[in-house]
């Protein structure tokens, strides 16, 4: 049935590969989490958090490690959707919405367009030594530091609060009216800048394109 | 006369330098507009000086009575030139004039010789380039010289001292188109300047001890024993260094023979009669202090003795008529310093006066010869008495005075010096000095014989020769008269005639007034030695050049030594080339290589090299920079962690 | 209830992974993606603080909103630059765009 | 000097700046207008300088014509009168203001023959002038430093654009050394501000405030090094010969004539007046450095052939006297030092004017290349001989009266140094006389027959300087009467 639909073989592979990955990692994890919830070790919201967190981290790892650029872009989408789920857990539906719309929709789409237009196939071949080991060392130290730092802090025992939609709008458009306008201008400038940047006058095109 | 002397007297001594300064300014700025380029202004200035000098002498007699000199307040004209005052502190440089007998001797010499030279120059310099400029500088020189001998303040005296040096520099270099003249002027200025280092140091040392620049204050303080003897000796020797430079004493005598590159009348005035005796004047001025520091006096004595002998021996072989006279001047200055060295200030000043007349006469005479023949090497002269009778006659008078033949002026003053030496110093000094007098007679005779007698050796020059114009012969005759009679001043009767009871002894030797008298024993010895010299000279040179050449072959080595002036010039040149310029080369090298190229450029290069190595950190790869930023974040967060 | 540390830790890990991506990747577009990860990590922190600690003012939320907006603008502009780079050099490898070196 | 005369002091800063602004408006091709404007403004500056000098009264007050306009106060570290535009002069600056007026006048005149970008030259030149005047009349350390830097910065462009020979090298070296020198000054100024702790940069307050002795001992050397670099003190003199050799005529004149004195003046004002105990402590070191510089510069000059290099080393030597005088810390020596600043300024400005007048025609400054120049350029040679005589300290000219004070001051404390200083004067004679005998006298070299006599403008400029040299040399009391009382107020100064 699937073969009748004229899809590229690559797409096929993604579906199958993704399914196997989700199945191999997601199903045992889900079982473990459900069991933990059932025995009362963790609460239900915590379970949701962990699921989302796993999606986020796996997606992020995929995004930074996968050699295929399209795979990386799709992993990024997974991460962003996971983050949106986390926002819901944090009781901010509006931001979750925005996250999915802007990121999951706009930004990723934009990135994919970029991929297509730059004909970028894979992570380019390293020319003179990778700084990956240094980056790894540095990042591990940094994450370690951050975690030590935040764990050493005394946060009390706060609880999450719902953000009232009306209040949020009130604040956004009254107190933060000026920043909003500035951001609007910024967006405008960014778009104009992007246009100007990408637009090539006929005389400064590279020679091959003539 | 007394009525005028009330209005013009010692109080108006500032007029003396002021008049020639005015002449100098007018001539140097307006000489193109003035008739005869303004030479008459210089002569008018000199006449004015002579007049004022006469008034001052008249005025001066009013302070001279009871065998004592009473300067009083009238003697000093002063205003504050520099004044720094604070609580119980006063630093004062005054302008003041001080006239005493020593100054008056100098004034007489300067005013008379200056006038003669100025008149003579109108003939001698006729038609030359920079005719007016010559007279301007001559006026400048006279102004500085008068300021030098009338100043009561050491700083102003130093100012004038350097001023005469400047005028001398300008006049020696008057024919600067000749490289030799330019070099001679440079040599004269630098050599005297070396001596002036000592003079300035001496002045400052004296100021440090007494807090004053006023000469009389300093003398009073020094003679009263306020200053330590060693300190005073050093200061007085430093002063003497200035005198050595200016008066061309050994070892700084080398500039004077070269100074003959200047116009001959200028040589007569500056390098014979006046400027070179400034050193004698300085030591005489401080003679009361030298009475206290006998070591310094001995230094003066032996310097003078050595100089007198060396210069006389060099004069024996010099071929240039002016150089012979220059060596003679150095030698005679040595005589004066010997006199100062034995404390015979009166004898020294007397010799200054007579020497001024007869040496100026000789120089002007030689100028007349050079003017007529265009040659100045005695080997090429000869027989000129036929062509230039007046010049020859006056020149012979001057030579007789120089040789110390009785009646003529030089005899009396030289005899005084010999007499003083015999009673104050060891017989050795007396013998050397008498020997030098003998040498003097020999070279003087040689000069006269080779120039005016025998056969002419350069026919064209001889044919060309003629007697000089009256503007030149008149001063010669006048000076000839003075060279003959000025010695009689030594007699009490003559002194009394001029209003100085007791003759020149009273005039210049204030502290122990004693009358000059002739000790006939000494006088006859001196006469015999002079006459012997003349006879020896006659025997050798009366026939003309052949014998002269024979004389040269008598001892070639000695001749070469003397002609080369004991190789002192070469020695100095060697020292300057090797030591001074070598040191300068080392310092210049040090500055170029060590300070500049190593220190400054090297520092810059080190930083440049450091930057060159450092620039490779700028890989241009954005991830590398991002890694750096991230590392920075890590460091910052670790710092936050460490705080928390 | 979920403790705030959970969110903060996740935010830190996400930020770190993003940073790792920025530092190790060569393709300009992948670097951009990694930057998005870092921004997401930061946004999680903001929102966690806002909903846990700043219950009255929830400034963090507004900040997160701005972050998202600016990120969108940034991606647009950055892609423009990448495109430009690609046109000039036929590559989007940032290592090869190293004209600004010594 | 009445209080209203303070407006003249402000005018001294404003006039050159105003001229610079006017010049910016004038189109470059209007040469006549530029020349006219600079002629007027330089004359006005000259007369204002003369007026300021004359109006200085001997009523015993330290600073006269004081005018103060607060700018920033009572903010942060700043207290009452924190930073104010304050002007005023004492006897030292009165004579230095006069010097600036005298040097800038002929400096402007001789620059008129510049063909390349005349307008821009004058704009920079007048900004520099404003800086120099500012250093002398400003009484607020903050603005003082601003003026100090303003006086330095245009120098780079002036040399690099209008200079000759190795101009880029000379300009860069000069600029970098002087800028490096201003760092310790900067540090010392703020240290002084902090040490006094009254939150003000007002010099009068800082002068009278008490400062810790150790503080003074630490920061006095910083001031000496910083200001000494600008004053070409050994071993920081290296920019001087190269910089002077490269600079155009007017810039050499103003630089050697005035700007080097800014350095020495900095030592007087920031050093001796602000930190007298430090100056007393370090005085012997300053004297040692000064006499080393004097001898070193003079001996080096013996081997120089480029006229401007010769003058550069000569300046090092003469500035060495200034440091000797300052280091003696007695009123005669210090008065001599300030006199020497003026004397050397006039004399060296004259030298550079003359060398410029010749170099513009011959494009050669090597002494051995010349011979008998007096034949081809008689008036020029007379001026040159005069300048040489002033330089070697001939009595009756400006150099002597300054040097004799320094010698006396040195002899009072350090007789050996005094002797060496007198000896240096003889060495100075030697190198100048050698140059004169070699290049100015002797047979004229026909190669240079094409050289013309100085123009009338140059002659007038030289005449102004000659007149000033003679005036100072023959009648120094107007200067000394102003300088000495101001200096004698320094506490601890030996009389």
Short mmCIF file of N, CA, C and O in Angstrom, two decimals, chain B residues 81-84 86-87 89 91 93 129 155-156 158-159 162-163 166 169-170 176-179 182-183 186 189-190 193-194 196-197 200-201 204-205 207-208 213 576 580-585 587-588 590-591 595-596 600-601, chain D residues 169 173 177 237-238 242 296 299-300 302-303 313 331-332 335 374-375 389 392-396 400-401 405 407-408 411-412 415 419 422-423 425-426 429-430 433-434 436-437 441-443 473-474 476-477 480-481 484 495:
data_model
loop_
_atom_site.label_atom_id
_atom_site.label_comp_id
_atom_site.label_asym_id
_atom_site.label_seq_id
_atom_site.Cartn_x
_atom_site.Cartn_y
_atom_site.Cartn_z
N UNK B 81 70.71 94.77 37.35
CA UNK B 81 70.40 94.13 36.07
C UNK B 81 69.48 92.94 36.30
O UNK B 81 68.47 92.77 35.67
N UNK B 82 69.87 92.13 37.26
CA UNK B 82 69.05 90.99 37.65
C UNK B 82 68.92 91.04 39.14
O UNK B 82 69.90 91.26 39.85
N UNK B 83 67.69 90.87 39.61
CA UNK B 83 67.49 90.93 41.05
C UNK B 83 66.47 89.89 41.44
O UNK B 83 65.33 89.91 40.98
N UNK B 84 66.89 88.96 42.27
CA UNK B 84 65.95 87.99 42.84
C UNK B 84 66.05 88.15 44.34
O UNK B 84 67.10 87.93 44.92
N UNK B 86 64.21 87.56 48.23
CA UNK B 86 63.20 86.94 49.08
C UNK B 86 63.62 87.23 50.50
O UNK B 86 64.56 88.00 50.72
N UNK B 87 62.95 86.61 51.45
CA UNK B 87 63.32 86.87 52.84
C UNK B 87 64.79 86.53 53.04
O UNK B 87 65.23 85.43 52.72
N UNK B 89 67.32 86.84 51.50
CA UNK B 89 68.04 86.27 50.39
C UNK B 89 68.05 87.29 49.27
O UNK B 89 67.03 87.89 48.95
N UNK B 91 69.80 87.85 45.38
CA UNK B 91 70.69 87.50 44.27
C UNK B 91 70.69 88.68 43.33
O UNK B 91 69.65 89.06 42.81
N UNK B 93 72.68 90.83 40.22
CA UNK B 93 73.73 91.09 39.24
C UNK B 93 73.60 92.56 38.88
O UNK B 93 72.58 92.99 38.35
N UNK B 129 85.62 94.66 -0.07
CA UNK B 129 84.26 94.25 0.25
C UNK B 129 84.05 94.40 1.75
O UNK B 129 84.99 94.27 2.53
N UNK B 155 80.11 89.66 36.15
CA UNK B 155 79.24 89.12 35.09
C UNK B 155 79.32 90.01 33.86
O UNK B 155 79.44 89.53 32.73
N UNK B 156 79.26 91.31 34.10
CA UNK B 156 79.36 92.22 32.95
C UNK B 156 80.75 92.16 32.35
O UNK B 156 80.93 92.34 31.15
N UNK B 158 82.49 89.48 32.22
CA UNK B 158 82.46 88.26 31.41
C UNK B 158 81.72 88.52 30.10
O UNK B 158 82.12 88.03 29.04
N UNK B 159 80.64 89.27 30.21
CA UNK B 159 79.87 89.61 29.01
C UNK B 159 80.76 90.32 28.00
O UNK B 159 80.80 89.98 26.81
N UNK B 162 83.45 87.96 26.50
CA UNK B 162 82.96 87.19 25.37
C UNK B 162 82.69 88.08 24.17
O UNK B 162 82.81 87.67 23.03
N UNK B 163 82.30 89.32 24.48
CA UNK B 163 82.03 90.26 23.38
C UNK B 163 83.29 90.54 22.58
O UNK B 163 83.26 90.56 21.35
N UNK B 166 83.88 87.64 20.46
CA UNK B 166 83.02 87.64 19.27
C UNK B 166 83.59 88.55 18.19
O UNK B 166 83.70 88.17 17.02
N UNK B 169 86.47 87.01 16.67
CA UNK B 169 86.02 85.95 15.75
C UNK B 169 85.61 86.55 14.41
O UNK B 169 86.02 86.09 13.34
N UNK B 170 84.81 87.59 14.49
CA UNK B 170 84.31 88.19 13.26
C UNK B 170 85.44 88.80 12.44
O UNK B 170 85.42 88.75 11.21
N UNK B 176 86.24 85.54 5.06
CA UNK B 176 85.79 84.18 5.25
C UNK B 176 85.75 83.38 3.96
O UNK B 176 85.58 82.16 3.99
N UNK B 177 85.91 84.05 2.83
CA UNK B 177 85.95 83.26 1.59
C UNK B 177 87.15 82.33 1.59
O UNK B 177 87.17 81.33 0.90
N UNK B 178 88.21 82.72 2.33
CA UNK B 178 89.35 81.82 2.48
C UNK B 178 89.03 80.79 3.55
O UNK B 178 88.70 81.15 4.68
N UNK B 179 89.14 79.52 3.19
CA UNK B 179 88.84 78.48 4.17
C UNK B 179 89.76 78.63 5.38
O UNK B 179 89.34 78.41 6.52
N UNK B 182 88.36 81.06 7.82
CA UNK B 182 87.22 80.49 8.55
C UNK B 182 87.71 79.54 9.64
O UNK B 182 87.21 79.56 10.77
N UNK B 183 88.70 78.71 9.26
CA UNK B 183 89.22 77.76 10.25
C UNK B 183 89.91 78.49 11.40
O UNK B 183 89.77 78.12 12.57
N UNK B 186 87.37 79.97 13.73
CA UNK B 186 86.79 78.90 14.54
C UNK B 186 87.75 78.50 15.65
O UNK B 186 87.37 78.39 16.82
N UNK B 189 87.98 81.10 18.39
CA UNK B 189 86.79 81.18 19.24
C UNK B 189 86.72 79.99 20.18
O UNK B 189 86.49 80.14 21.38
N UNK B 190 86.96 78.80 19.62
CA UNK B 190 86.84 77.60 20.46
C UNK B 190 87.93 77.58 21.53
O UNK B 190 87.67 77.28 22.70
N UNK B 193 87.27 79.96 24.18
CA UNK B 193 86.08 79.51 24.90
C UNK B 193 86.44 78.43 25.93
O UNK B 193 85.84 78.36 26.99
N UNK B 194 87.42 77.62 25.57
CA UNK B 194 87.88 76.60 26.53
C UNK B 194 88.41 77.29 27.78
O UNK B 194 88.10 76.90 28.91
N UNK B 196 87.49 80.19 28.71
CA UNK B 196 86.38 80.88 29.37
C UNK B 196 85.57 79.96 30.26
O UNK B 196 84.92 80.43 31.20
N UNK B 197 85.61 78.67 29.96
CA UNK B 197 84.97 77.72 30.88
C UNK B 197 85.54 77.94 32.27
O UNK B 197 84.81 78.06 33.26
N UNK B 200 84.40 81.35 33.77
CA UNK B 200 83.02 81.36 34.29
C UNK B 200 82.94 80.55 35.59
O UNK B 200 82.29 80.97 36.55
N UNK B 201 83.63 79.43 35.59
CA UNK B 201 83.63 78.63 36.83
C UNK B 201 84.23 79.45 37.97
O UNK B 201 83.70 79.48 39.08
N UNK B 204 81.76 82.00 39.21
CA UNK B 204 80.68 81.43 40.02
C UNK B 204 81.21 80.96 41.37
O UNK B 204 80.55 81.13 42.40
N UNK B 205 82.44 80.41 41.36
CA UNK B 205 83.02 79.99 42.64
C UNK B 205 83.19 81.19 43.57
O UNK B 205 82.88 81.11 44.76
N UNK B 207 81.47 83.91 43.47
CA UNK B 207 80.14 84.34 43.92
C UNK B 207 79.66 83.45 45.05
O UNK B 207 79.09 83.91 46.04
N UNK B 208 79.91 82.14 44.91
CA UNK B 208 79.43 81.20 45.91
C UNK B 208 80.05 81.51 47.28
O UNK B 208 79.40 81.40 48.31
N UNK B 213 78.88 89.66 42.91
CA UNK B 213 79.65 89.69 41.69
C UNK B 213 80.51 90.95 41.61
O UNK B 213 81.20 91.16 40.64
N UNK B 576 91.78 66.25 19.22
CA UNK B 576 90.40 66.54 18.81
C UNK B 576 89.89 65.42 17.89
O UNK B 576 88.79 64.90 18.07
N UNK B 580 88.24 63.50 21.05
CA UNK B 580 86.95 64.18 21.15
C UNK B 580 85.98 63.63 20.11
O UNK B 580 84.88 63.18 20.43
N UNK B 581 86.44 63.63 18.85
CA UNK B 581 85.53 63.14 17.82
C UNK B 581 85.31 61.64 17.95
O UNK B 581 84.24 61.13 17.63
N UNK B 582 86.36 60.95 18.47
CA UNK B 582 86.17 59.52 18.72
C UNK B 582 85.10 59.28 19.77
O UNK B 582 84.19 58.47 19.58
N UNK B 583 85.20 60.05 20.83
CA UNK B 583 84.18 59.94 21.88
C UNK B 583 82.81 60.31 21.32
O UNK B 583 81.81 59.62 21.57
N UNK B 584 82.80 61.38 20.53
CA UNK B 584 81.53 61.79 19.92
C UNK B 584 81.00 60.68 19.03
O UNK B 584 79.80 60.41 19.00
N UNK B 585 81.93 60.03 18.31
CA UNK B 585 81.49 58.93 17.46
C UNK B 585 80.89 57.81 18.28
O UNK B 585 79.85 57.24 17.92
N UNK B 587 79.52 58.08 21.23
CA UNK B 587 78.22 58.50 21.77
C UNK B 587 77.16 58.50 20.69
O UNK B 587 76.04 58.04 20.90
N UNK B 588 77.54 58.99 19.51
CA UNK B 588 76.57 59.00 18.41
C UNK B 588 76.18 57.58 18.04
O UNK B 588 75.01 57.28 17.79
N UNK B 590 76.28 55.06 20.07
CA UNK B 590 75.46 54.58 21.18
C UNK B 590 74.02 55.06 21.01
O UNK B 590 73.07 54.30 21.16
N UNK B 591 73.89 56.34 20.65
CA UNK B 591 72.55 56.88 20.50
C UNK B 591 71.82 56.19 19.37
O UNK B 591 70.65 55.86 19.47
N UNK B 595 70.36 53.36 22.01
CA UNK B 595 69.17 54.07 22.47
C UNK B 595 68.06 53.99 21.43
O UNK B 595 66.93 53.63 21.72
N UNK B 596 68.44 54.32 20.18
CA UNK B 596 67.38 54.42 19.18
C UNK B 596 66.98 53.06 18.64
O UNK B 596 65.84 52.63 18.77
N UNK B 600 64.39 52.09 21.37
CA UNK B 600 63.11 52.62 20.89
C UNK B 600 62.55 51.76 19.77
O UNK B 600 61.49 51.14 19.89
N UNK B 601 63.32 51.69 18.67
CA UNK B 601 62.84 50.87 17.57
C UNK B 601 62.78 49.41 17.98
O UNK B 601 61.88 48.68 17.56
N UNK D 169 58.09 57.70 9.49
CA UNK D 169 58.82 57.15 10.64
C UNK D 169 58.91 58.17 11.76
O UNK D 169 58.58 57.89 12.92
N UNK D 173 57.12 57.72 15.38
CA UNK D 173 57.97 57.59 16.55
C UNK D 173 57.66 58.69 17.56
O UNK D 173 57.46 58.43 18.75
N UNK D 177 55.99 57.86 21.21
CA UNK D 177 56.74 58.14 22.44
C UNK D 177 56.03 59.16 23.29
O UNK D 177 55.95 59.04 24.51
N UNK D 237 64.77 60.82 24.66
CA UNK D 237 64.91 61.93 23.72
C UNK D 237 64.83 61.49 22.28
O UNK D 237 64.91 62.29 21.39
N UNK D 238 64.70 60.21 22.06
CA UNK D 238 65.00 59.65 20.74
C UNK D 238 64.11 60.21 19.65
O UNK D 238 64.49 60.28 18.49
N UNK D 242 64.81 62.72 15.15
CA UNK D 242 64.07 62.22 14.00
C UNK D 242 62.83 63.03 13.73
O UNK D 242 62.51 63.35 12.59
N UNK D 296 75.51 64.57 26.67
CA UNK D 296 75.24 63.55 25.67
C UNK D 296 74.77 64.18 24.36
O UNK D 296 75.27 63.88 23.28
N UNK D 299 77.70 66.12 22.77
CA UNK D 299 78.72 65.27 22.16
C UNK D 299 78.17 64.58 20.92
O UNK D 299 78.85 64.47 19.90
N UNK D 300 76.92 64.14 21.00
CA UNK D 300 76.33 63.52 19.81
C UNK D 300 76.28 64.51 18.66
O UNK D 300 76.51 64.16 17.51
N UNK D 302 78.25 66.69 17.85
CA UNK D 302 79.54 66.85 17.17
C UNK D 302 79.62 66.00 15.91
O UNK D 302 80.33 66.33 14.98
N UNK D 303 78.92 64.89 15.89
CA UNK D 303 79.04 63.98 14.76
C UNK D 303 77.85 64.05 13.82
O UNK D 303 77.72 63.21 12.94
N UNK D 313 69.72 67.29 18.38
CA UNK D 313 70.60 66.92 19.50
C UNK D 313 70.94 68.15 20.33
O UNK D 313 71.08 68.06 21.55
N UNK D 331 66.08 78.62 44.01
CA UNK D 331 65.29 79.56 43.22
C UNK D 331 66.09 80.08 42.03
O UNK D 331 65.53 80.32 40.96
N UNK D 332 67.40 80.17 42.17
CA UNK D 332 68.19 80.67 41.04
C UNK D 332 68.20 79.65 39.91
O UNK D 332 67.97 79.97 38.75
N UNK D 335 64.72 79.41 38.32
CA UNK D 335 64.48 80.58 37.48
C UNK D 335 65.26 80.44 36.18
O UNK D 335 64.74 80.71 35.09
N UNK D 374 77.66 81.77 2.98
CA UNK D 374 77.56 83.20 3.28
C UNK D 374 77.66 84.03 2.01
O UNK D 374 77.19 85.16 1.95
N UNK D 375 78.28 83.48 1.00
CA UNK D 375 78.39 84.21 -0.27
C UNK D 375 77.03 84.28 -0.95
O UNK D 375 76.63 85.33 -1.46
N UNK D 389 75.31 81.92 17.90
CA UNK D 389 75.88 82.61 19.06
C UNK D 389 74.92 82.56 20.23
O UNK D 389 75.32 82.36 21.38
N UNK D 392 75.13 79.05 21.71
CA UNK D 392 76.31 78.69 22.51
C UNK D 392 76.45 79.57 23.73
O UNK D 392 77.43 79.48 24.46
N UNK D 393 75.45 80.40 23.99
CA UNK D 393 75.43 81.12 25.25
C UNK D 393 76.33 82.33 25.26
O UNK D 393 76.99 82.63 26.25
N UNK D 394 76.36 83.04 24.15
CA UNK D 394 77.16 84.28 24.14
C UNK D 394 76.49 85.30 25.05
O UNK D 394 75.30 85.55 24.92
N UNK D 395 77.23 85.89 25.96
CA UNK D 395 76.62 86.87 26.85
C UNK D 395 76.01 88.01 26.06
O UNK D 395 76.54 88.43 25.03
N UNK D 396 74.89 88.51 26.57
CA UNK D 396 74.18 89.57 25.86
C UNK D 396 73.06 89.01 25.01
O UNK D 396 72.18 89.75 24.60
N UNK D 400 72.73 83.11 27.41
CA UNK D 400 73.67 83.31 28.51
C UNK D 400 72.95 83.56 29.82
O UNK D 400 73.27 82.93 30.84
N UNK D 401 71.98 84.45 29.79
CA UNK D 401 71.37 84.84 31.05
C UNK D 401 70.68 83.63 31.68
O UNK D 401 70.70 83.45 32.90
N UNK D 405 72.26 81.47 35.18
CA UNK D 405 71.44 81.16 36.35
C UNK D 405 71.49 79.67 36.66
O UNK D 405 71.59 79.27 37.83
N UNK D 407 73.87 77.56 35.85
CA UNK D 407 75.20 77.21 36.36
C UNK D 407 75.31 77.58 37.83
O UNK D 407 75.80 76.80 38.65
N UNK D 408 74.86 78.78 38.14
CA UNK D 408 74.98 79.23 39.53
C UNK D 408 74.15 78.33 40.43
O UNK D 408 74.61 77.87 41.48
N UNK D 411 75.92 75.14 40.81
CA UNK D 411 77.11 75.24 41.65
C UNK D 411 76.76 75.31 43.12
O UNK D 411 77.53 74.86 43.97
N UNK D 412 75.59 75.89 43.41
CA UNK D 412 75.24 76.00 44.83
C UNK D 412 75.07 74.63 45.46
O UNK D 412 75.41 74.42 46.62
N UNK D 415 78.61 71.28 42.76
CA UNK D 415 79.67 71.99 42.02
C UNK D 415 80.18 71.21 40.81
O UNK D 415 80.46 71.81 39.77
N UNK D 419 80.33 72.47 36.99
CA UNK D 419 81.52 72.49 36.13
C UNK D 419 81.25 71.80 34.81
O UNK D 419 81.61 72.30 33.74
N UNK D 422 79.16 73.96 32.54
CA UNK D 422 79.94 75.01 31.88
C UNK D 422 80.74 74.40 30.73
O UNK D 422 80.86 74.97 29.65
N UNK D 423 81.28 73.21 30.99
CA UNK D 423 82.05 72.53 29.95
C UNK D 423 81.17 72.25 28.72
O UNK D 423 81.60 72.38 27.57
N UNK D 425 78.85 73.98 27.61
CA UNK D 425 78.75 75.19 26.79
C UNK D 425 79.92 75.28 25.82
O UNK D 425 79.75 75.71 24.67
N UNK D 426 81.10 74.83 26.27
CA UNK D 426 82.26 74.85 25.36
C UNK D 426 82.09 73.84 24.25
O UNK D 426 82.44 74.11 23.09
N UNK D 429 79.85 75.25 21.71
CA UNK D 429 80.61 76.14 20.85
C UNK D 429 81.30 75.36 19.75
O UNK D 429 81.25 75.74 18.58
N UNK D 430 81.91 74.24 20.14
CA UNK D 430 82.68 73.49 19.17
C UNK D 430 81.81 73.02 18.02
O UNK D 430 82.14 73.23 16.85
N UNK D 433 80.54 75.98 15.89
CA UNK D 433 81.59 76.66 15.13
C UNK D 433 82.10 75.78 14.00
O UNK D 433 82.44 76.26 12.93
N UNK D 434 82.16 74.47 14.27
CA UNK D 434 82.57 73.57 13.19
C UNK D 434 81.60 73.67 12.02
O UNK D 434 82.00 73.76 10.86
N UNK D 436 79.63 76.13 11.26
CA UNK D 436 79.74 77.44 10.60
C UNK D 436 80.96 77.47 9.69
O UNK D 436 80.87 77.88 8.53
N UNK D 437 82.12 77.02 10.22
CA UNK D 437 83.34 77.11 9.44
C UNK D 437 83.24 76.22 8.21
O UNK D 437 83.73 76.56 7.14
N UNK D 441 81.27 79.36 5.72
CA UNK D 441 82.41 80.15 5.28
C UNK D 441 83.26 79.31 4.35
O UNK D 441 82.97 78.16 4.08
N UNK D 442 84.32 79.92 3.89
CA UNK D 442 85.16 79.24 2.91
C UNK D 442 84.67 79.55 1.50
O UNK D 442 83.78 80.38 1.29
N UNK D 443 85.28 78.88 0.56
CA UNK D 443 84.97 79.14 -0.84
C UNK D 443 83.54 78.71 -1.15
O UNK D 443 83.10 77.64 -0.74
N UNK D 473 68.20 88.84 26.36
CA UNK D 473 69.60 88.76 26.74
C UNK D 473 70.10 90.01 27.41
O UNK D 473 70.91 89.95 28.34
N UNK D 474 69.61 91.17 26.97
CA UNK D 474 70.15 92.42 27.49
C UNK D 474 69.33 92.97 28.64
O UNK D 474 69.86 93.69 29.50
N UNK D 476 66.90 91.21 31.04
CA UNK D 476 66.13 90.03 31.45
C UNK D 476 65.18 90.28 32.61
O UNK D 476 64.36 89.43 32.92
N UNK D 477 65.29 91.45 33.26
CA UNK D 477 64.51 91.58 34.50
C UNK D 477 63.00 91.48 34.32
O UNK D 477 62.35 90.97 35.22
N UNK D 480 62.63 87.81 34.78
CA UNK D 480 63.05 87.29 36.09
C UNK D 480 62.12 87.79 37.19
O UNK D 480 61.76 87.06 38.10
N UNK D 481 61.68 89.05 37.07
CA UNK D 481 60.79 89.59 38.09
C UNK D 481 59.46 88.86 38.13
O UNK D 481 58.75 88.91 39.14
N UNK D 484 60.81 84.50 39.15
CA UNK D 484 61.41 84.14 40.45
C UNK D 484 60.42 84.21 41.61
O UNK D 484 60.37 83.28 42.42
N UNK D 495 66.58 78.80 48.90
CA UNK D 495 66.60 80.13 48.27
C UNK D 495 67.87 80.32 47.48
O UNK D 495 68.86 79.69 47.66
#
